[in-house]
């Protein structure tokens, strides 16, 4: 038992156990690799619009600082707790190392339903959370980014709050900012585009014609909507989409640009069409070429894994597949090609890294350069993962995570144990 124990951290720990066994890491070295370096818990009081005071719990977990600053998103959701944030920080570490970024993993969050607060309250909460974090973060210590329930606006408030305390503008303290405030071109689209790029690549390898290939997306926020848009643009047919309000299904293919426009103004897919409504519980198991879970963790359990009817599982969300489901998918390797989360959604942190580099240098890139470099990094990591999986006859997830764990382990070994 640790302070992080709970369903999500236990899942990250079990996944790490599989990797540690495969890499034959001695038991006395495992806790040093798995347990976060630092965890911060804060209370964020704000004035509600009715004059009352409400207090929200916030967290930030920094997994390791061995390779450079920590990096990771900030989640505003009712599910947020210390264990969930710690698990997400651990996954960020393996992800950053896999794709070769000079970062350790971090994650933060506030336990709040962002739909239940007004825009003014959201601004107060965002600013208070960042203000509480100031002693623990910095452009060379820990750099935040958006995640579920946060967006460019929240990042702009974080950056402004930090900068006001420093007495100068420090754009490099967060990534995922609006382009007008030091953000990079292509960050908003980066995670979804990366998911779409890798899914297209796998379809091509499998000899499946992109034109008319079918796609199902769970979660229609930043990651899900951008992945759907990009796949739609490339000629694939997005036949179903789900979010927290329900699901839509059209075997002829949904009009994704129209749906994105609707969701941007209404905050969800609700009210788009009554004819196309569908049972959200059935979405993950619809027959399709590409399934993109892009909402919550732990949505694919062993039962769902056995019933998946996709050819490619492109994990946009973090931790959508539990270890028991992995064992089922290991047996179904010839039927379902898994692009694991640590690789599939890494485009987001890759372009966040580009944003940090551009802010530090005050030298900004064109969008096509951002995309070209993003795809180059994802392709390199994809090839390394596939080669490793083939060589050692392990799953893609084991191969991808093992590459990440090995890099962190090597850095810790060469740096030694302080003091
Ligand atoms: P978001 O807040 O923009 O969107 C989340 C979406 O999930 C919304 O459409 C919401 O309605 C939907 N959702 C929530 N609960 C649901 C449920 N029970 N069933 C179906 N849909 C549900 O968040 P996001 O930034 O798109 O992040 C989504 C996932 O991708 C998270 O796991 C996040 O950690 C991961 N991720 C995000 C980024 C990024 O750059 N934003 C990068 C890497 C990974």
GROMACS .gro file of C-alpha atoms and ligand atoms in nm:
model
  463
    1UNK     CA    1   0.000   0.000   0.000
    2UNK     CA    2   0.117   0.354  -0.077
    3UNK     CA    3  -0.060   0.692  -0.062
    4UNK     CA    4  -0.127   0.643  -0.433
    5UNK     CA    5  -0.307   0.307  -0.397
    6UNK     CA    6  -0.637   0.295  -0.580
    7UNK     CA    7  -0.771   0.143  -0.901
    8UNK     CA    8  -0.577   0.361  -1.147
    9UNK     CA    9  -0.239   0.362  -0.973
   10UNK     CA   10  -0.270  -0.012  -0.906
   11UNK     CA   11  -0.323  -0.059  -1.280
   12UNK     CA   12  -0.008   0.143  -1.359
   13UNK     CA   13   0.182  -0.059  -1.096
   14UNK     CA   14   0.063  -0.391  -1.240
   15UNK     CA   15   0.163  -0.281  -1.591
   16UNK     CA   16   0.503  -0.181  -1.457
   17UNK     CA   17   0.534  -0.522  -1.287
   18UNK     CA   18   0.489  -0.693  -1.625
   19UNK     CA   19   0.761  -0.475  -1.778
   20UNK     CA   20   0.995  -0.518  -1.481
   21UNK     CA   21   0.959  -0.898  -1.501
   22UNK     CA   22   1.023  -0.892  -1.876
   23UNK     CA   23   1.331  -0.671  -1.831
   24UNK     CA   24   1.438  -0.878  -1.527
   25UNK     CA   25   1.476  -0.565  -1.313
   26UNK     CA   26   1.588  -0.662  -0.961
   27UNK     CA   27   1.313  -0.618  -0.702
   28UNK     CA   28   1.508  -0.367  -0.493
   29UNK     CA   29   1.528  -0.136  -0.795
   30UNK     CA   30   1.160  -0.140  -0.883
   31UNK     CA   31   1.020   0.103  -0.624
   32UNK     CA   32   1.279   0.360  -0.722
   33UNK     CA   33   1.156   0.346  -1.082
   34UNK     CA   34   0.784   0.331  -1.008
   35UNK     CA   35   0.715   0.556  -0.709
   36UNK     CA   36   0.682   0.929  -0.779
   37UNK     CA   37   0.953   1.164  -0.660
   38UNK     CA   38   0.709   1.420  -0.525
   39UNK     CA   39   0.335   1.472  -0.476
   40UNK     CA   40   0.169   1.799  -0.387
   41UNK     CA   41  -0.185   1.828  -0.252
   42UNK     CA   42  -0.347   2.170  -0.226
   43UNK     CA   43  -0.680   2.323  -0.129
   44UNK     CA   44  -0.810   2.583  -0.372
   45UNK     CA   45  -1.074   2.811  -0.220
   46UNK     CA   46  -1.270   3.036  -0.457
   47UNK     CA   47  -1.564   3.272  -0.432
   48UNK     CA   48  -1.870   3.127  -0.607
   49UNK     CA   49  -2.086   3.361  -0.812
   50UNK     CA   50  -2.348   3.360  -0.531
   51UNK     CA   51  -2.092   3.495  -0.282
   52UNK     CA   52  -2.031   3.166  -0.101
   53UNK     CA   53  -1.685   3.008  -0.073
   54UNK     CA   54  -1.610   2.664  -0.217
   55UNK     CA   55  -1.288   2.467  -0.171
   56UNK     CA   56  -1.157   2.228  -0.438
   57UNK     CA   57  -0.881   1.972  -0.389
   58UNK     CA   58  -0.590   1.990  -0.630
   59UNK     CA   59  -0.290   1.767  -0.694
   60UNK     CA   60   0.037   1.761  -0.883
   61UNK     CA   61   0.258   1.454  -0.902
   62UNK     CA   62   0.613   1.467  -1.040
   63UNK     CA   63   0.730   1.119  -1.120
   64UNK     CA   64   1.102   1.168  -1.182
   65UNK     CA   65   1.340   1.453  -1.260
   66UNK     CA   66   1.621   1.231  -1.386
   67UNK     CA   67   1.610   1.333  -1.753
   68UNK     CA   68   1.507   1.697  -1.720
   69UNK     CA   69   1.201   1.885  -1.599
   70UNK     CA   70   0.877   1.696  -1.552
   71UNK     CA   71   0.601   1.745  -1.806
   72UNK     CA   72   0.235   1.663  -1.801
   73UNK     CA   73  -0.122   1.775  -1.831
   74UNK     CA   74  -0.363   1.914  -1.577
   75UNK     CA   75  -0.702   1.748  -1.554
   76UNK     CA   76  -1.020   1.908  -1.422
   77UNK     CA   77  -1.265   1.624  -1.358
   78UNK     CA   78  -1.475   1.482  -1.073
   79UNK     CA   79  -1.274   1.156  -1.087
   80UNK     CA   80  -0.944   1.324  -1.003
   81UNK     CA   81  -0.763   1.193  -0.697
   82UNK     CA   82  -0.401   1.147  -0.596
   83UNK     CA   83  -0.381   0.790  -0.728
   84UNK     CA   84  -0.523   0.877  -1.070
   85UNK     CA   85  -0.286   1.172  -1.106
   86UNK     CA   86   0.012   0.959  -0.996
   87UNK     CA   87  -0.071   0.686  -1.249
   88UNK     CA   88  -0.097   0.944  -1.527
   89UNK     CA   89   0.242   1.087  -1.420
   90UNK     CA   90   0.403   0.742  -1.437
   91UNK     CA   91   0.261   0.680  -1.786
   92UNK     CA   92   0.393   1.019  -1.895
   93UNK     CA   93   0.743   0.914  -1.791
   94UNK     CA   94   0.742   0.599  -2.006
   95UNK     CA   95   0.586   0.798  -2.293
   96UNK     CA   96   0.841   1.082  -2.287
   97UNK     CA   97   1.130   0.836  -2.268
   98UNK     CA   98   0.987   0.619  -2.547
   99UNK     CA   99   0.974   0.912  -2.789
  100UNK     CA  100   1.305   1.054  -2.667
  101UNK     CA  101   1.200   1.378  -2.495
  102UNK     CA  102   1.422   1.526  -2.220
  103UNK     CA  103   1.145   1.506  -1.959
  104UNK     CA  104   1.018   1.304  -1.669
  105UNK     CA  105   0.645   1.254  -1.633
  106UNK     CA  106   0.410   1.466  -1.424
  107UNK     CA  107   0.039   1.515  -1.401
  108UNK     CA  108  -0.193   1.742  -1.210
  109UNK     CA  109  -0.558   1.781  -1.151
  110UNK     CA  110  -0.842   1.938  -0.963
  111UNK     CA  111  -1.139   1.740  -0.841
  112UNK     CA  112  -1.414   1.944  -1.007
  113UNK     CA  113  -1.673   1.904  -1.278
  114UNK     CA  114  -1.576   2.194  -1.507
  115UNK     CA  115  -1.934   2.200  -1.642
  116UNK     CA  116  -2.063   2.282  -1.293
  117UNK     CA  117  -1.873   2.613  -1.256
  118UNK     CA  118  -1.919   2.941  -1.440
  119UNK     CA  119  -1.646   3.086  -1.661
  120UNK     CA  120  -1.553   3.334  -1.388
  121UNK     CA  121  -1.537   3.057  -1.127
  122UNK     CA  122  -1.325   2.847  -1.363
  123UNK     CA  123  -1.082   3.135  -1.403
  124UNK     CA  124  -1.060   3.183  -1.023
  125UNK     CA  125  -1.001   2.811  -0.972
  126UNK     CA  126  -0.739   2.790  -1.248
  127UNK     CA  127  -0.549   3.089  -1.111
  128UNK     CA  128  -0.568   2.971  -0.748
  129UNK     CA  129  -0.450   2.621  -0.844
  130UNK     CA  130  -0.150   2.763  -1.033
  131UNK     CA  131  -0.074   3.008  -0.752
  132UNK     CA  132  -0.064   2.716  -0.504
  133UNK     CA  133   0.174   2.531  -0.738
  134UNK     CA  134   0.421   2.815  -0.790
  135UNK     CA  135   0.678   2.688  -0.532
  136UNK     CA  136   0.689   2.350  -0.705
  137UNK     CA  137   0.684   2.424  -1.080
  138UNK     CA  138   0.903   2.619  -1.323
  139UNK     CA  139   1.020   2.607  -1.686
  140UNK     CA  140   1.312   2.385  -1.579
  141UNK     CA  141   1.133   2.202  -1.298
  142UNK     CA  142   0.782   2.109  -1.410
  143UNK     CA  143   0.590   2.229  -1.716
  144UNK     CA  144   0.211   2.190  -1.727
  145UNK     CA  145  -0.017   2.127  -2.026
  146UNK     CA  146  -0.388   2.068  -2.091
  147UNK     CA  147  -0.567   1.739  -2.031
  148UNK     CA  148  -0.927   1.636  -1.982
  149UNK     CA  149  -1.144   1.931  -1.877
  150UNK     CA  150  -0.878   2.196  -1.942
  151UNK     CA  151  -0.795   2.384  -2.260
  152UNK     CA  152  -0.596   2.670  -2.413
  153UNK     CA  153  -0.783   2.928  -2.208
  154UNK     CA  154  -0.698   2.755  -1.881
  155UNK     CA  155  -0.332   2.735  -1.991
  156UNK     CA  156  -0.337   3.110  -2.065
  157UNK     CA  157  -0.467   3.177  -1.710
  158UNK     CA  158  -0.196   2.947  -1.566
  159UNK     CA  159   0.074   3.128  -1.765
  160UNK     CA  160  -0.058   3.472  -1.671
  161UNK     CA  161  -0.079   3.384  -1.299
  162UNK     CA  162   0.276   3.246  -1.292
  163UNK     CA  163   0.406   3.544  -1.491
  164UNK     CA  164   0.241   3.802  -1.262
  165UNK     CA  165   0.422   3.647  -0.964
  166UNK     CA  166   0.755   3.647  -1.150
  167UNK     CA  167   0.715   4.006  -1.268
  168UNK     CA  168   0.781   3.905  -1.627
  169UNK     CA  169   0.612   3.700  -1.897
  170UNK     CA  170   0.718   3.336  -1.870
  171UNK     CA  171   0.546   3.165  -2.163
  172UNK     CA  172   0.754   2.848  -2.122
  173UNK     CA  173   0.589   2.761  -1.789
  174UNK     CA  174   0.299   2.586  -1.967
  175UNK     CA  175   0.232   2.439  -2.311
  176UNK     CA  176  -0.095   2.411  -2.498
  177UNK     CA  177  -0.141   2.788  -2.475
  178UNK     CA  178  -0.326   2.991  -2.738
  179UNK     CA  179  -0.097   3.085  -3.030
  180UNK     CA  180  -0.166   3.449  -2.941
  181UNK     CA  181   0.005   3.395  -2.601
  182UNK     CA  182   0.319   3.205  -2.699
  183UNK     CA  183   0.157   2.878  -2.805
  184UNK     CA  184   0.275   2.681  -3.105
  185UNK     CA  185   0.092   2.619  -3.429
  186UNK     CA  186  -0.034   2.262  -3.438
  187UNK     CA  187  -0.055   2.194  -3.060
  188UNK     CA  188  -0.434   2.194  -3.045
  189UNK     CA  189  -0.444   1.933  -3.322
  190UNK     CA  190  -0.127   1.745  -3.222
  191UNK     CA  191  -0.261   1.456  -3.014
  192UNK     CA  192  -0.550   1.372  -3.247
  193UNK     CA  193  -0.333   1.412  -3.556
  194UNK     CA  194  -0.074   1.178  -3.407
  195UNK     CA  195  -0.344   0.919  -3.334
  196UNK     CA  196  -0.472   0.950  -3.692
  197UNK     CA  197  -0.122   0.936  -3.841
  198UNK     CA  198  -0.036   0.610  -3.664
  199UNK     CA  199  -0.377   0.455  -3.736
  200UNK     CA  200  -0.339   0.535  -4.107
  201UNK     CA  201   0.009   0.389  -4.108
  202UNK     CA  202  -0.111   0.062  -3.953
  203UNK     CA  203  -0.408   0.036  -4.192
  204UNK     CA  204  -0.170   0.080  -4.485
  205UNK     CA  205   0.062  -0.189  -4.342
  206UNK     CA  206  -0.236  -0.421  -4.307
  207UNK     CA  207  -0.336  -0.356  -4.669
  208UNK     CA  208  -0.668  -0.193  -4.574
  209UNK     CA  209  -0.784   0.078  -4.815
  210UNK     CA  210  -0.812   0.409  -4.629
  211UNK     CA  211  -1.092   0.524  -4.853
  212UNK     CA  212  -1.412   0.425  -4.680
  213UNK     CA  213  -1.238   0.247  -4.392
  214UNK     CA  214  -1.459   0.282  -4.084
  215UNK     CA  215  -1.379   0.459  -3.757
  216UNK     CA  216  -1.545   0.470  -3.414
  217UNK     CA  217  -1.443   0.733  -3.159
  218UNK     CA  218  -1.525   0.739  -2.786
  219UNK     CA  219  -1.476   1.088  -2.641
  220UNK     CA  220  -1.525   1.395  -2.856
  221UNK     CA  221  -1.310   1.651  -2.677
  222UNK     CA  222  -0.971   1.770  -2.794
  223UNK     CA  223  -0.822   1.429  -2.877
  224UNK     CA  224  -1.131   1.251  -3.009
  225UNK     CA  225  -1.259   1.537  -3.226
  226UNK     CA  226  -0.917   1.613  -3.378
  227UNK     CA  227  -0.851   1.245  -3.452
  228UNK     CA  228  -1.197   1.214  -3.610
  229UNK     CA  229  -1.143   1.530  -3.817
  230UNK     CA  230  -0.807   1.415  -3.948
  231UNK     CA  231  -0.928   1.063  -4.032
  232UNK     CA  232  -1.239   1.209  -4.200
  233UNK     CA  233  -1.015   1.445  -4.400
  234UNK     CA  234  -0.813   1.145  -4.518
  235UNK     CA  235  -1.122   0.972  -4.660
  236UNK     CA  236  -1.211   0.740  -4.372
  237UNK     CA  237  -1.573   0.711  -4.261
  238UNK     CA  238  -1.639   0.795  -3.894
  239UNK     CA  239  -1.949   0.585  -3.827
  240UNK     CA  240  -1.992   0.643  -3.452
  241UNK     CA  241  -1.894   0.895  -3.188
  242UNK     CA  242  -1.967   0.902  -2.814
  243UNK     CA  243  -1.917   1.153  -2.537
  244UNK     CA  244  -2.041   1.189  -2.177
  245UNK     CA  245  -2.388   1.287  -2.302
  246UNK     CA  246  -2.452   0.993  -2.538
  247UNK     CA  247  -2.360   0.847  -2.875
  248UNK     CA  248  -2.435   0.894  -3.245
  249UNK     CA  249  -2.416   0.622  -3.512
  250UNK     CA  250  -2.449   0.653  -3.888
  251UNK     CA  251  -2.328   0.359  -4.101
  252UNK     CA  252  -2.303   0.601  -4.396
  253UNK     CA  253  -2.053   0.814  -4.203
  254UNK     CA  254  -2.109   1.118  -3.979
  255UNK     CA  255  -2.049   1.472  -4.102
  256UNK     CA  256  -1.751   1.525  -3.871
  257UNK     CA  257  -1.678   1.893  -3.952
  258UNK     CA  258  -2.043   1.977  -3.874
  259UNK     CA  259  -2.035   1.771  -3.554
  260UNK     CA  260  -1.712   1.939  -3.441
  261UNK     CA  261  -1.872   2.279  -3.500
  262UNK     CA  262  -2.179   2.171  -3.301
  263UNK     CA  263  -1.969   2.036  -3.011
  264UNK     CA  264  -1.757   2.351  -3.003
  265UNK     CA  265  -2.061   2.574  -2.957
  266UNK     CA  266  -2.272   2.340  -2.740
  267UNK     CA  267  -1.997   2.177  -2.533
  268UNK     CA  268  -2.102   1.823  -2.633
  269UNK     CA  269  -2.261   1.618  -2.912
  270UNK     CA  270  -2.602   1.638  -2.738
  271UNK     CA  271  -2.876   1.787  -2.955
  272UNK     CA  272  -2.698   1.718  -3.285
  273UNK     CA  273  -2.948   1.460  -3.412
  274UNK     CA  274  -3.225   1.256  -3.256
  275UNK     CA  275  -3.234   1.009  -3.547
  276UNK     CA  276  -2.869   0.908  -3.510
  277UNK     CA  277  -2.878   0.845  -3.136
  278UNK     CA  278  -2.721   0.518  -3.028
  279UNK     CA  279  -2.653   0.321  -2.709
  280UNK     CA  280  -2.314   0.446  -2.573
  281UNK     CA  281  -2.255   0.104  -2.411
  282UNK     CA  282  -2.241  -0.052  -2.760
  283UNK     CA  283  -1.995   0.192  -2.913
  284UNK     CA  284  -1.667   0.021  -2.825
  285UNK     CA  285  -1.779  -0.312  -2.968
  286UNK     CA  286  -1.915  -0.187  -3.301
  287UNK     CA  287  -1.750  -0.349  -3.605
  288UNK     CA  288  -1.501  -0.101  -3.753
  289UNK     CA  289  -1.150  -0.075  -3.894
  290UNK     CA  290  -1.023   0.175  -3.634
  291UNK     CA  291  -1.147   0.217  -3.277
  292UNK     CA  292  -1.023   0.528  -3.096
  293UNK     CA  293  -1.098   0.537  -2.722
  294UNK     CA  294  -1.033   0.905  -2.642
  295UNK     CA  295  -1.215   0.966  -2.313
  296UNK     CA  296  -1.146   0.795  -1.982
  297UNK     CA  297  -0.907   0.531  -1.853
  298UNK     CA  298  -1.017   0.169  -1.784
  299UNK     CA  299  -1.301   0.150  -2.038
  300UNK     CA  300  -1.175  -0.172  -2.201
  301UNK     CA  301  -1.192  -0.460  -1.955
  302UNK     CA  302  -1.145  -0.830  -2.035
  303UNK     CA  303  -1.507  -0.868  -2.143
  304UNK     CA  304  -1.498  -0.570  -2.380
  305UNK     CA  305  -1.157  -0.683  -2.511
  306UNK     CA  306  -1.304  -1.021  -2.605
  307UNK     CA  307  -1.589  -0.847  -2.790
  308UNK     CA  308  -1.388  -0.580  -2.976
  309UNK     CA  309  -1.457  -0.594  -3.350
  310UNK     CA  310  -1.200  -0.338  -3.466
  311UNK     CA  311  -0.894  -0.414  -3.675
  312UNK     CA  312  -0.686  -0.139  -3.512
  313UNK     CA  313  -0.717  -0.018  -3.153
  314UNK     CA  314  -0.567   0.333  -3.151
  315UNK     CA  315  -0.554   0.442  -2.787
  316UNK     CA  316  -0.606   0.818  -2.777
  317UNK     CA  317  -0.692   0.821  -2.406
  318UNK     CA  318  -0.444   0.740  -2.134
  319UNK     CA  319  -0.492   0.397  -1.977
  320UNK     CA  320  -0.811   0.291  -2.158
  321UNK     CA  321  -0.718  -0.080  -2.144
  322UNK     CA  322  -0.679  -0.268  -1.815
  323UNK     CA  323  -0.412  -0.539  -1.774
  324UNK     CA  324  -0.673  -0.821  -1.777
  325UNK     CA  325  -0.789  -0.692  -2.117
  326UNK     CA  326  -0.428  -0.688  -2.235
  327UNK     CA  327  -0.408  -1.061  -2.170
  328UNK     CA  328  -0.715  -1.112  -2.393
  329UNK     CA  329  -0.570  -0.884  -2.661
  330UNK     CA  330  -0.239  -1.075  -2.645
  331UNK     CA  331  -0.434  -1.382  -2.760
  332UNK     CA  332  -0.608  -1.176  -3.033
  333UNK     CA  333  -0.291  -1.019  -3.177
  334UNK     CA  334  -0.372  -1.142  -3.529
  335UNK     CA  335  -0.720  -0.986  -3.514
  336UNK     CA  336  -0.661  -0.655  -3.331
  337UNK     CA  337  -0.350  -0.441  -3.385
  338UNK     CA  338  -0.298  -0.239  -3.065
  339UNK     CA  339  -0.130   0.102  -3.083
  340UNK     CA  340  -0.078   0.153  -2.709
  341UNK     CA  341  -0.151   0.486  -2.542
  342UNK     CA  342   0.212   0.562  -2.452
  343UNK     CA  343   0.283   0.584  -2.823
  344UNK     CA  344  -0.055   0.655  -2.981
  345UNK     CA  345  -0.131   0.980  -2.795
  346UNK     CA  346   0.233   1.091  -2.763
  347UNK     CA  347   0.190   1.351  -3.039
  348UNK     CA  348   0.051   1.585  -2.774
  349UNK     CA  349   0.359   1.589  -2.555
  350UNK     CA  350   0.589   1.588  -2.858
  351UNK     CA  351   0.436   1.913  -2.982
  352UNK     CA  352   0.425   2.047  -2.625
  353UNK     CA  353   0.800   1.989  -2.624
  354UNK     CA  354   0.825   2.186  -2.950
  355UNK     CA  355   0.623   2.467  -2.789
  356UNK     CA  356   0.857   2.475  -2.486
  357UNK     CA  357   1.164   2.482  -2.714
  358UNK     CA  358   1.015   2.764  -2.925
  359UNK     CA  359   0.924   2.967  -2.614
  360UNK     CA  360   1.273   2.924  -2.468
  361UNK     CA  361   1.430   3.034  -2.796
  362UNK     CA  362   1.161   3.289  -2.893
  363UNK     CA  363   1.188   3.143  -3.242
  364UNK     CA  364   0.865   3.012  -3.386
  365UNK     CA  365   0.811   2.742  -3.649
  366UNK     CA  366   0.566   2.704  -3.937
  367UNK     CA  367   0.287   2.452  -3.883
  368UNK     CA  368   0.412   2.213  -4.152
  369UNK     CA  369   0.748   2.194  -3.975
  370UNK     CA  370   0.571   2.114  -3.647
  371UNK     CA  371   0.374   1.835  -3.816
  372UNK     CA  372   0.670   1.696  -4.010
  373UNK     CA  373   0.881   1.670  -3.694
  374UNK     CA  374   0.590   1.527  -3.491
  375UNK     CA  375   0.530   1.248  -3.743
  376UNK     CA  376   0.903   1.179  -3.772
  377UNK     CA  377   0.931   1.122  -3.396
  378UNK     CA  378   0.615   0.909  -3.382
  379UNK     CA  379   0.728   0.698  -3.679
  380UNK     CA  380   1.068   0.636  -3.522
  381UNK     CA  381   0.911   0.524  -3.194
  382UNK     CA  382   0.652   0.312  -3.379
  383UNK     CA  383   0.926   0.129  -3.572
  384UNK     CA  384   1.127   0.070  -3.253
  385UNK     CA  385   0.816  -0.068  -3.080
  386UNK     CA  386   0.723  -0.304  -3.363
  387UNK     CA  387   1.082  -0.430  -3.399
  388UNK     CA  388   1.108  -0.495  -3.026
  389UNK     CA  389   0.770  -0.670  -3.012
  390UNK     CA  390   0.873  -0.897  -3.301
  391UNK     CA  391   1.220  -0.967  -3.164
  392UNK     CA  392   1.103  -1.070  -2.818
  393UNK     CA  393   0.753  -1.192  -2.905
  394UNK     CA  394   0.589  -0.949  -2.663
  395UNK     CA  395   0.284  -0.724  -2.702
  396UNK     CA  396   0.313  -0.374  -2.846
  397UNK     CA  397   0.232  -0.228  -2.504
  398UNK     CA  398   0.504  -0.430  -2.334
  399UNK     CA  399   0.754  -0.336  -2.606
  400UNK     CA  400   0.667   0.036  -2.599
  401UNK     CA  401   0.667   0.065  -2.220
  402UNK     CA  402   0.984  -0.141  -2.190
  403UNK     CA  403   1.171   0.096  -2.422
  404UNK     CA  404   1.059   0.386  -2.202
  405UNK     CA  405   1.138   0.212  -1.872
  406UNK     CA  406   1.483   0.107  -2.001
  407UNK     CA  407   1.574   0.467  -2.087
  408UNK     CA  408   1.468   0.598  -1.745
  409UNK     CA  409   1.649   0.312  -1.575
  410UNK     CA  410   1.968   0.373  -1.773
  411UNK     CA  411   1.966   0.743  -1.680
  412UNK     CA  412   1.910   0.664  -1.312
  413UNK     CA  413   2.187   0.405  -1.318
  414UNK     CA  414   2.445   0.633  -1.478
  415UNK     CA  415   2.357   0.927  -1.253
  416UNK     CA  416   2.375   0.708  -0.942
  417UNK     CA  417   2.186   0.740  -0.615
  418UNK     CA  418   2.220   1.074  -0.434
  419UNK     CA  419   2.386   1.138  -0.187
  420LIG     P1  420  -1.142   1.667  -2.319
  420LIG     O1  421  -1.187   1.713  -2.187
  420LIG     O2  422  -1.115   1.766  -2.425
  420LIG     O3  423  -1.247   1.561  -2.377
  420LIG     C1  424  -1.289   1.448  -2.305
  420LIG     C2  425  -1.404   1.385  -2.381
  420LIG     O4  426  -1.439   1.261  -2.318
  420LIG     C3  427  -1.530   1.471  -2.384
  420LIG     O5  428  -1.589   1.464  -2.512
  420LIG     C4  429  -1.620   1.402  -2.281
  420LIG     O6  430  -1.757   1.422  -2.309
  420LIG     C5  431  -1.581   1.258  -2.304
  420LIG     N1  432  -1.618   1.170  -2.195
  420LIG     C6  433  -1.602   1.189  -2.062
  420LIG     N2  434  -1.655   1.085  -1.996
  420LIG     C7  435  -1.704   1.000  -2.089
  420LIG     C8  436  -1.770   0.875  -2.082
  420LIG     N3  437  -1.797   0.817  -1.966
  420LIG     N4  438  -1.806   0.816  -2.200
  420LIG     C9  439  -1.780   0.873  -2.319
  420LIG     N5  440  -1.718   0.991  -2.330
  420LIG    C10  441  -1.681   1.053  -2.216
  420LIG     O7  442  -1.013   1.575  -2.291
  420LIG     P2  443  -0.894   1.540  -2.391
  420LIG     O8  444  -0.787   1.639  -2.372
  420LIG     O9  445  -0.950   1.513  -2.526
  420LIG    O10  446  -0.842   1.404  -2.326
  420LIG    C11  447  -0.905   1.279  -2.352
  420LIG    C12  448  -0.810   1.167  -2.316
  420LIG    O11  449  -0.689   1.181  -2.390
  420LIG    C13  450  -0.767   1.164  -2.169
  420LIG    O12  451  -0.745   1.028  -2.132
  420LIG    C14  452  -0.635   1.236  -2.170
  420LIG    O13  453  -0.553   1.202  -2.060
  420LIG    C15  454  -0.578   1.186  -2.302
  420LIG     N6  455  -0.473   1.271  -2.360
  420LIG    C16  456  -0.496   1.402  -2.390
  420LIG    C17  457  -0.396   1.478  -2.449
  420LIG    C18  458  -0.418   1.620  -2.490
  420LIG    O14  459  -0.330   1.676  -2.559
  420LIG     N7  460  -0.528   1.683  -2.458
  420LIG    C19  461  -0.271   1.419  -2.476
  420LIG    C20  462  -0.252   1.286  -2.446
  420LIG    C21  463  -0.354   1.212  -2.389
   0.00000   0.00000   0.00000
